[in-house]
Coordinates of N, CA, C and O in Angstrom, one line a residue:
X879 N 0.0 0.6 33.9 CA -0.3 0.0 32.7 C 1.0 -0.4 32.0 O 1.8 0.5 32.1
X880 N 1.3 -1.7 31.1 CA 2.3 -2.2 30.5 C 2.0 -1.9 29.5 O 1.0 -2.2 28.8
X881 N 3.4 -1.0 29.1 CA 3.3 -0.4 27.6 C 3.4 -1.5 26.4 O 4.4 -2.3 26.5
X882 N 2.7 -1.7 25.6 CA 2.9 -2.8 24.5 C 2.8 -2.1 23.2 O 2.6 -0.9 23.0
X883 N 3.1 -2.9 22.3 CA 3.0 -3.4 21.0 C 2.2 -4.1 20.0 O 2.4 -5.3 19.7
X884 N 1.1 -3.5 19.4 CA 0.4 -4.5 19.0 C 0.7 -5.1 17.6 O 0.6 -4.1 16.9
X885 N 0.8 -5.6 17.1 CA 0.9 -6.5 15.8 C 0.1 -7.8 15.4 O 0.1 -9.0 15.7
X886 N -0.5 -7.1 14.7 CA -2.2 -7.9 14.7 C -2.7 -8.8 15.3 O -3.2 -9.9 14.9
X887 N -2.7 -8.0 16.8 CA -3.6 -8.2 17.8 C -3.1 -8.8 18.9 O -3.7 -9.1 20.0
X888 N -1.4 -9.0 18.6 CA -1.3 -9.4 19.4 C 0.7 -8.5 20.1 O 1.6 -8.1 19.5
X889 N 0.3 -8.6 21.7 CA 1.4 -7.8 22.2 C 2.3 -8.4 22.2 O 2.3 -9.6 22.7
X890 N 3.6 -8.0 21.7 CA 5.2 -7.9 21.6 C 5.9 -7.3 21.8 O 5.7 -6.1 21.3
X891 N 7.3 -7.6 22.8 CA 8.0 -6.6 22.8 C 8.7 -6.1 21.4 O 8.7 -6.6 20.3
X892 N 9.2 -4.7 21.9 CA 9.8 -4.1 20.3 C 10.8 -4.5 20.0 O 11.2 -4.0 18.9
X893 N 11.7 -5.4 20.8 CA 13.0 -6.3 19.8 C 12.3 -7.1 18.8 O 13.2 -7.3 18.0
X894 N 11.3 -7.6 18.4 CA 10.2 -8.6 17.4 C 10.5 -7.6 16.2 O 10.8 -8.1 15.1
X895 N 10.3 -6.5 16.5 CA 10.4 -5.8 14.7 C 11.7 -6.2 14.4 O 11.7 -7.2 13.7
X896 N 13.1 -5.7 14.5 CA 14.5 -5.5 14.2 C 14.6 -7.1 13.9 O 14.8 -7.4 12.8
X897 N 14.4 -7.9 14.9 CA 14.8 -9.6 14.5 C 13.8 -9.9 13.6 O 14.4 -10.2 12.5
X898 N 12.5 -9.9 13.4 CA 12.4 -10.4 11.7 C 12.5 -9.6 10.9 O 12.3 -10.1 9.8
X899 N 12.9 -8.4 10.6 CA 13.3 -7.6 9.9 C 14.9 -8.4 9.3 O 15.2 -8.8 8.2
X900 N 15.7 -8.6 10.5 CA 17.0 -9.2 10.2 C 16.6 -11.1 9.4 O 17.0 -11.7 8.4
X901 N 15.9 -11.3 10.3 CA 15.7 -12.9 9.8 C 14.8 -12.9 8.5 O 14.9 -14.0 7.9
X902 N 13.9 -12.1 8.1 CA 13.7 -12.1 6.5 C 14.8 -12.1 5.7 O 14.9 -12.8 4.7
X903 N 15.8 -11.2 6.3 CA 16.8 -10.7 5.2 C 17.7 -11.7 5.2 O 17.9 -12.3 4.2
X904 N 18.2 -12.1 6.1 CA 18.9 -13.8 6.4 C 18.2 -15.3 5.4 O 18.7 -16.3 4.9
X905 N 17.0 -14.9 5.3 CA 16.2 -16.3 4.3 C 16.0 -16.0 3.5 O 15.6 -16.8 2.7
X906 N 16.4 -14.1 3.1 CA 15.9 -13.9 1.8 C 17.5 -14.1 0.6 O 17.7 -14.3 -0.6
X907 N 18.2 -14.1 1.7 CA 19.7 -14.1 0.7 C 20.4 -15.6 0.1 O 21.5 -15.8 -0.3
X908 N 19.1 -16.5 0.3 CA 19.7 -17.7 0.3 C 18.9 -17.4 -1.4 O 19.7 -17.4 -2.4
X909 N 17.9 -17.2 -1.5 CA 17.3 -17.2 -2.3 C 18.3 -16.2 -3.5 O 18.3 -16.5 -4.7
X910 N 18.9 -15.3 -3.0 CA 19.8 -14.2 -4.2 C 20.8 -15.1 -4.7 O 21.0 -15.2 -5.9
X911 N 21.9 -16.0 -3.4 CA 23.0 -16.3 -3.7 C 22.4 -17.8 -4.5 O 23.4 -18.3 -5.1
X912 N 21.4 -18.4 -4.7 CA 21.2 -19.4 -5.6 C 20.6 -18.5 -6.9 O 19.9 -19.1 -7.7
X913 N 20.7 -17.6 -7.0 CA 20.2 -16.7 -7.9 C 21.2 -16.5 -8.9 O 21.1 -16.6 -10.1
X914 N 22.2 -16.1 -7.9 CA 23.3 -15.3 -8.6 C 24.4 -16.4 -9.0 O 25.2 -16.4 -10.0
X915 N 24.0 -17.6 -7.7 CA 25.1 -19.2 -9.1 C 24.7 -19.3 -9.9 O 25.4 -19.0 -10.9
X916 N 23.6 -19.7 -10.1 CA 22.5 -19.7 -11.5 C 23.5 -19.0 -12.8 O 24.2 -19.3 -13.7
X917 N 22.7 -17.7 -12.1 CA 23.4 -16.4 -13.6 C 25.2 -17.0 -13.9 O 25.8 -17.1 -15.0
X918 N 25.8 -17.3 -12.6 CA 27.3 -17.3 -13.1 C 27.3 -18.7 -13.6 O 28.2 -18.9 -14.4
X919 N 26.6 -19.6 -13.4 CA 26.9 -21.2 -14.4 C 26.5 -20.9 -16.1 O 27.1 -21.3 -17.0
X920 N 25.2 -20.1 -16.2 CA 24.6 -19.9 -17.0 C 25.5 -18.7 -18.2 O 25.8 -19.0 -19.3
X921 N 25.7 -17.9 -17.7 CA 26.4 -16.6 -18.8 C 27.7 -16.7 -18.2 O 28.5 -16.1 -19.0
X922 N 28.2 -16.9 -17.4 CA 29.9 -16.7 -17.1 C 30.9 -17.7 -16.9 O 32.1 -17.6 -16.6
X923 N 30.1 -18.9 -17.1 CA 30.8 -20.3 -16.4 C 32.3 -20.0 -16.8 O 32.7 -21.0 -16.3
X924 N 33.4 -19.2 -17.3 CA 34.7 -19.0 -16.7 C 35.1 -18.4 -15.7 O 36.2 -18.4 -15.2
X925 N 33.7 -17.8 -15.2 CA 33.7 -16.5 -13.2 C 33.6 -17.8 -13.2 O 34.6 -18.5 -13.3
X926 N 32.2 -18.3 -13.1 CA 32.0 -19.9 -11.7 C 33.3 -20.3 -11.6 O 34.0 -20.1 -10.7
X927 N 33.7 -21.2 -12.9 CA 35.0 -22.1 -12.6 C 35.7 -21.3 -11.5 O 35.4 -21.4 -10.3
X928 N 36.6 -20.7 -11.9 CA 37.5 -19.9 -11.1 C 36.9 -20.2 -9.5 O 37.5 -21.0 -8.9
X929 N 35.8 -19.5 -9.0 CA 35.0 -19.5 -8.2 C 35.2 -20.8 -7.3 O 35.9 -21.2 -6.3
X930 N 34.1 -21.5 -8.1 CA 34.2 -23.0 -7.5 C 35.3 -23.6 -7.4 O 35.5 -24.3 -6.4
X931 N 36.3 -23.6 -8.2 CA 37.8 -24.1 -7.8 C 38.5 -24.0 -6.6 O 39.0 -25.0 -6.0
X932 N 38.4 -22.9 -6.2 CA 38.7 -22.1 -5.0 C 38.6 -21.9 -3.8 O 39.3 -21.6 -2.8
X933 N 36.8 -22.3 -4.1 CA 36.3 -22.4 -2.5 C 36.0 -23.8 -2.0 O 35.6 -24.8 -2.5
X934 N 36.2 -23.5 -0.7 CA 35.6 -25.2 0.1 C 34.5 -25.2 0.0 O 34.0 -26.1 -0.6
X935 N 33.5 -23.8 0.6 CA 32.1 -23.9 0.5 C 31.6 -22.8 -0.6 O 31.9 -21.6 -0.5
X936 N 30.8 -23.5 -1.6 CA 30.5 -22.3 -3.0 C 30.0 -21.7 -2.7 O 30.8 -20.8 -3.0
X937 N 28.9 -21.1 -2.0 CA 27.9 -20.9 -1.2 C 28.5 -19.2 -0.9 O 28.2 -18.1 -1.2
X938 N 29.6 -19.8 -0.1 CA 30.4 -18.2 0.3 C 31.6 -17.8 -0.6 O 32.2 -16.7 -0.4
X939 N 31.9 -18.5 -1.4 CA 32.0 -17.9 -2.9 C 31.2 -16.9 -3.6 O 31.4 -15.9 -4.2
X940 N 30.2 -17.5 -3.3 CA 28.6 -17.1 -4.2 C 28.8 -15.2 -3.5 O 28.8 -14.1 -4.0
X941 N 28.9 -15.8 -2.0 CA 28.3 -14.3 -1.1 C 29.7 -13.6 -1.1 O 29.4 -12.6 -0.5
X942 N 30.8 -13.5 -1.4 CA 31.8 -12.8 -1.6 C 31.5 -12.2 -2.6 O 31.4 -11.0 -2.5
X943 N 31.3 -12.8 -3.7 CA 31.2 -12.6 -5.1 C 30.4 -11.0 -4.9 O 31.0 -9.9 -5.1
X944 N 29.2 -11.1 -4.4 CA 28.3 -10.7 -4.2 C 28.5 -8.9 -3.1 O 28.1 -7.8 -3.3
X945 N 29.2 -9.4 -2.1 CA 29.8 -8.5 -1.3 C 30.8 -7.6 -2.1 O 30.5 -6.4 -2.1
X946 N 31.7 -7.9 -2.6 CA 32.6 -7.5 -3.0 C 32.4 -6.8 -4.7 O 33.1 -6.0 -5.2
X947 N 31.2 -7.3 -5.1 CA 30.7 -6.3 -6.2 C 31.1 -6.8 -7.2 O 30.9 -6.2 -8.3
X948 N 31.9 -8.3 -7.1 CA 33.2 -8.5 -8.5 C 31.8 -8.6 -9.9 O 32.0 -9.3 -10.9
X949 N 30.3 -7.7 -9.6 CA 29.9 -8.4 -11.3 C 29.8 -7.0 -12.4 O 29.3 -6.9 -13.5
X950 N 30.6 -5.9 -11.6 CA 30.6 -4.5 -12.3 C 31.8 -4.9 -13.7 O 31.7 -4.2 -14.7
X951 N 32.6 -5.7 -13.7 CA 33.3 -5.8 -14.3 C 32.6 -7.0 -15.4 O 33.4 -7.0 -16.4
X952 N 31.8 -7.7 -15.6 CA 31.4 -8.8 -16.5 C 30.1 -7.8 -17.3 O 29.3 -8.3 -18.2
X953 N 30.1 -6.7 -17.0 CA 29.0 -6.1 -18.1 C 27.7 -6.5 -18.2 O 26.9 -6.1 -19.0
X954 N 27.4 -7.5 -17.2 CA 25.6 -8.2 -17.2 C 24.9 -7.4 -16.6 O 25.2 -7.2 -15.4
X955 N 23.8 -6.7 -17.2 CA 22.9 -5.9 -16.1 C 22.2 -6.8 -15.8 O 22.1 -7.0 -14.6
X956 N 21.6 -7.3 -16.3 CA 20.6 -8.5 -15.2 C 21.3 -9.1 -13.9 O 20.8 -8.9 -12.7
X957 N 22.5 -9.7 -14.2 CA 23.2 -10.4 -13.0 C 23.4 -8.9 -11.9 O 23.0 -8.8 -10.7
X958 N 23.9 -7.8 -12.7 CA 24.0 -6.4 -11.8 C 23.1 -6.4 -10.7 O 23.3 -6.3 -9.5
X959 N 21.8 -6.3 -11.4 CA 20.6 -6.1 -10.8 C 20.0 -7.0 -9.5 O 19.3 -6.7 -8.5
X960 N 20.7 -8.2 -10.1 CA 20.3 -9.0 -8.4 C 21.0 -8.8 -7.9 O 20.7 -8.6 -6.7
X961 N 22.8 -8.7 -8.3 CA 23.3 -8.5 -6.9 C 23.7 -7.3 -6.1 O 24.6 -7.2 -5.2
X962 N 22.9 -6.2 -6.7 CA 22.6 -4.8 -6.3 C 21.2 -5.3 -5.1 O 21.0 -4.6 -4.1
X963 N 20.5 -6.1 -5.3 CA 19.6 -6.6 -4.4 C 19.6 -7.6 -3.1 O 19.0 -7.7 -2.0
X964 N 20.9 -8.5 -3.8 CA 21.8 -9.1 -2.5 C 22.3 -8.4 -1.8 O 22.0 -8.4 -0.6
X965 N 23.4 -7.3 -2.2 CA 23.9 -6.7 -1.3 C 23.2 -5.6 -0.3 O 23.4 -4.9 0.7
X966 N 22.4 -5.8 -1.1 CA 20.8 -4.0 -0.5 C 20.6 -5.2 0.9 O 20.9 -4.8 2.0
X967 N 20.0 -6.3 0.7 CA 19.8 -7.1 1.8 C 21.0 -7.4 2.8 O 20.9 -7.3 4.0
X968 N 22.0 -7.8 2.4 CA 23.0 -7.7 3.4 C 23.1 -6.9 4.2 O 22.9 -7.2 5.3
X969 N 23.6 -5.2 3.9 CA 23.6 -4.2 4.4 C 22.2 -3.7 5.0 O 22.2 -3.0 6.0
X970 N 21.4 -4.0 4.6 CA 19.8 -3.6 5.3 C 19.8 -4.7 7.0 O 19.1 -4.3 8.0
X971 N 20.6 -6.3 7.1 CA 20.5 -7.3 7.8 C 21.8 -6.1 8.8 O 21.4 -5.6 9.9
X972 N 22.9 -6.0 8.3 CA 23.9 -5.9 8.9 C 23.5 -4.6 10.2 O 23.8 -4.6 11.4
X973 N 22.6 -3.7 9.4 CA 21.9 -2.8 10.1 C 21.4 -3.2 10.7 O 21.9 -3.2 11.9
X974 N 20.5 -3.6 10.6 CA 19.1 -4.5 11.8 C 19.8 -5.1 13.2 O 19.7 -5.1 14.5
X975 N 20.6 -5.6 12.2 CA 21.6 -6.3 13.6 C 21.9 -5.7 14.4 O 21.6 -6.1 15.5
X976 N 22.6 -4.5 14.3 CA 23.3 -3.5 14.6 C 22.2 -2.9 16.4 O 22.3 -2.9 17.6
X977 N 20.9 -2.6 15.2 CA 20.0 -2.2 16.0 C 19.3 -3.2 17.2 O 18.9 -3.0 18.4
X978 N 19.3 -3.7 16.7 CA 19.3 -5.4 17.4 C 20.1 -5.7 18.9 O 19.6 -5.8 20.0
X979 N 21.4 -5.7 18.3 CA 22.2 -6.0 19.4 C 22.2 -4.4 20.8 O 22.2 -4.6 22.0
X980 N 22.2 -2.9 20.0 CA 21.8 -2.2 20.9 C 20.2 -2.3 21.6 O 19.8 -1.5 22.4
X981 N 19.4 -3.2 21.2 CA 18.2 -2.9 22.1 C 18.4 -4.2 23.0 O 18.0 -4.2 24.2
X982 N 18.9 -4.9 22.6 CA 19.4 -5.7 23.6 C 20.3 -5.5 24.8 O 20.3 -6.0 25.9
X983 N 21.2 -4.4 24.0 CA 22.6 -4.5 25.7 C 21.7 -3.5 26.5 O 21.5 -3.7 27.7
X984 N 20.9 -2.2 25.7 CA 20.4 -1.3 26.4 C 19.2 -1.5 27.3 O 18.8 -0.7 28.0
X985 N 18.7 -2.8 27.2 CA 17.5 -3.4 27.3 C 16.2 -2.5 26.7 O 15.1 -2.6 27.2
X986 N 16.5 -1.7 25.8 CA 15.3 -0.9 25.7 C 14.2 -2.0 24.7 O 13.1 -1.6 24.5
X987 N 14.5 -3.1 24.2 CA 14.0 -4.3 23.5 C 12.9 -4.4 23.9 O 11.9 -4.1 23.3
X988 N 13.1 -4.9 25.4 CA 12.1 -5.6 26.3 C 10.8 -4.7 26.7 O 9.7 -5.0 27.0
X989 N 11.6 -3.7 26.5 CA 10.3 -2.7 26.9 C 9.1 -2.6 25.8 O 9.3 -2.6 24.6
X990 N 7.8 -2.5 26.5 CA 6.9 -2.8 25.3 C 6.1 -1.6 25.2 O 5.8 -0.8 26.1
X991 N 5.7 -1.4 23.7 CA 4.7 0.5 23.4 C 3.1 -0.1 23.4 O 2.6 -1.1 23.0
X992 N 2.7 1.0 24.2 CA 1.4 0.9 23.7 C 0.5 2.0 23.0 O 0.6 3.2 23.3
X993 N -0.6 1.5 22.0 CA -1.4 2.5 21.7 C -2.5 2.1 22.9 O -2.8 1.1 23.4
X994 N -2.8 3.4 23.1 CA -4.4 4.2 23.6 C -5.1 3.9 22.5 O -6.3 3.8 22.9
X995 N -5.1 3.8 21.6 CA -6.4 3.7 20.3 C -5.1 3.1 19.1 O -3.9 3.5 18.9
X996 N -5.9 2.0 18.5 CA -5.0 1.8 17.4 C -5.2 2.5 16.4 O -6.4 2.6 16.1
X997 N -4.3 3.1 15.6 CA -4.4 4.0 14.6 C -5.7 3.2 13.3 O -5.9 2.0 13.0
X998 N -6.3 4.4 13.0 CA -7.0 4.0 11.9 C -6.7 3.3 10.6 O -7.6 2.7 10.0
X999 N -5.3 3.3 10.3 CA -5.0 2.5 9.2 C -4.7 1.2 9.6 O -4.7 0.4 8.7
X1000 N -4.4 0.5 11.2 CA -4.0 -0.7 11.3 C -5.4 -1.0 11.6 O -5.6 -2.2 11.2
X1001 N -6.3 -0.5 12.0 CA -7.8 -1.4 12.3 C -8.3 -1.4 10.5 O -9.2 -2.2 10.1
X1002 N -7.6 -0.5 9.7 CA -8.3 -1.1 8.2 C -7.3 -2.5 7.5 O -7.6 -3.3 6.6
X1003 N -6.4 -2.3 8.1 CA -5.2 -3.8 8.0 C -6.0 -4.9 8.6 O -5.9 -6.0 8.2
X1004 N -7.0 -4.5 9.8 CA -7.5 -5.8 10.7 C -8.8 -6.3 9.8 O -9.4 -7.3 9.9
X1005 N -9.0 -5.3 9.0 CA -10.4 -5.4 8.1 C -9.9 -6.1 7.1 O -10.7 -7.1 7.0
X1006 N -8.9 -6.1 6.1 CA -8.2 -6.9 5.0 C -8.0 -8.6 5.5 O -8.1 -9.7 4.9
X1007 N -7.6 -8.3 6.5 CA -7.1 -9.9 7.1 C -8.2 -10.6 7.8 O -7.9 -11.7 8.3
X1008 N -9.5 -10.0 7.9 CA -10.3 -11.1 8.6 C -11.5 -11.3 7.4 O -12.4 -12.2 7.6

């Protein structure tokens, strides 16, 4: 018998969790770093300037900014707050990845789990969605 994976209803190997795990967090940071220009056009436009002057692409301005933590020093807890959320996502992708690239060299990726009986809480997940 071929060990699988089920995910509502249907079999996948277990590299599928780590890569959208990683690729939410990849689509979700587009959404932070237009977040976080926002806040810096809006309350700091002397950060942006500097910023945008600087860089070829704003974008990785934006995500340096962001990496590097520079909004501990401007006193905004709002702006804090998202980019305590950008960087939670970075570091949560960087991981994934991480995990990612070992299920791949190990090939343990490809290998697939299976349940004998799907647990009780995922057949009440199958009940919500149909």
């Amino acid at each position: 018998m071929t060990p699988r994976l089920f995910v509502w209803g249907i079999n996948v190997p277990v590299i599928f969790i780590p890569f959208s795990i990683f690729f939410i967090c990849c689509a979700s940071q587009f959404y932070f770093i237009r977040r976080v220009r926002q806040m810096l056009v809006e309350r700091h436009p002397e950060i942006w300037a500097g910023i945008s002057k600087r860089a070829w692409f704003v974008d990785n301005a934006v995500a340096k900014f962001i990496w590097w933590r520079k909004d501990k020093r401007l006193n905004d807890p709002e702006l804090t707050r998202v980019v305590k959320q950008g960087a939670f996502l970075y570091y949560l992708a960087l991981f994934v990845w991480v995990i990612y690239a070992g299920l791949l060299v190990t090939g343990l990726g490809f290998a697939q789990i299976s349940f004998d009986q799907m647990p009780a809480w995922i057949e009440s997940l199958k009940s919500i969605f149909h």
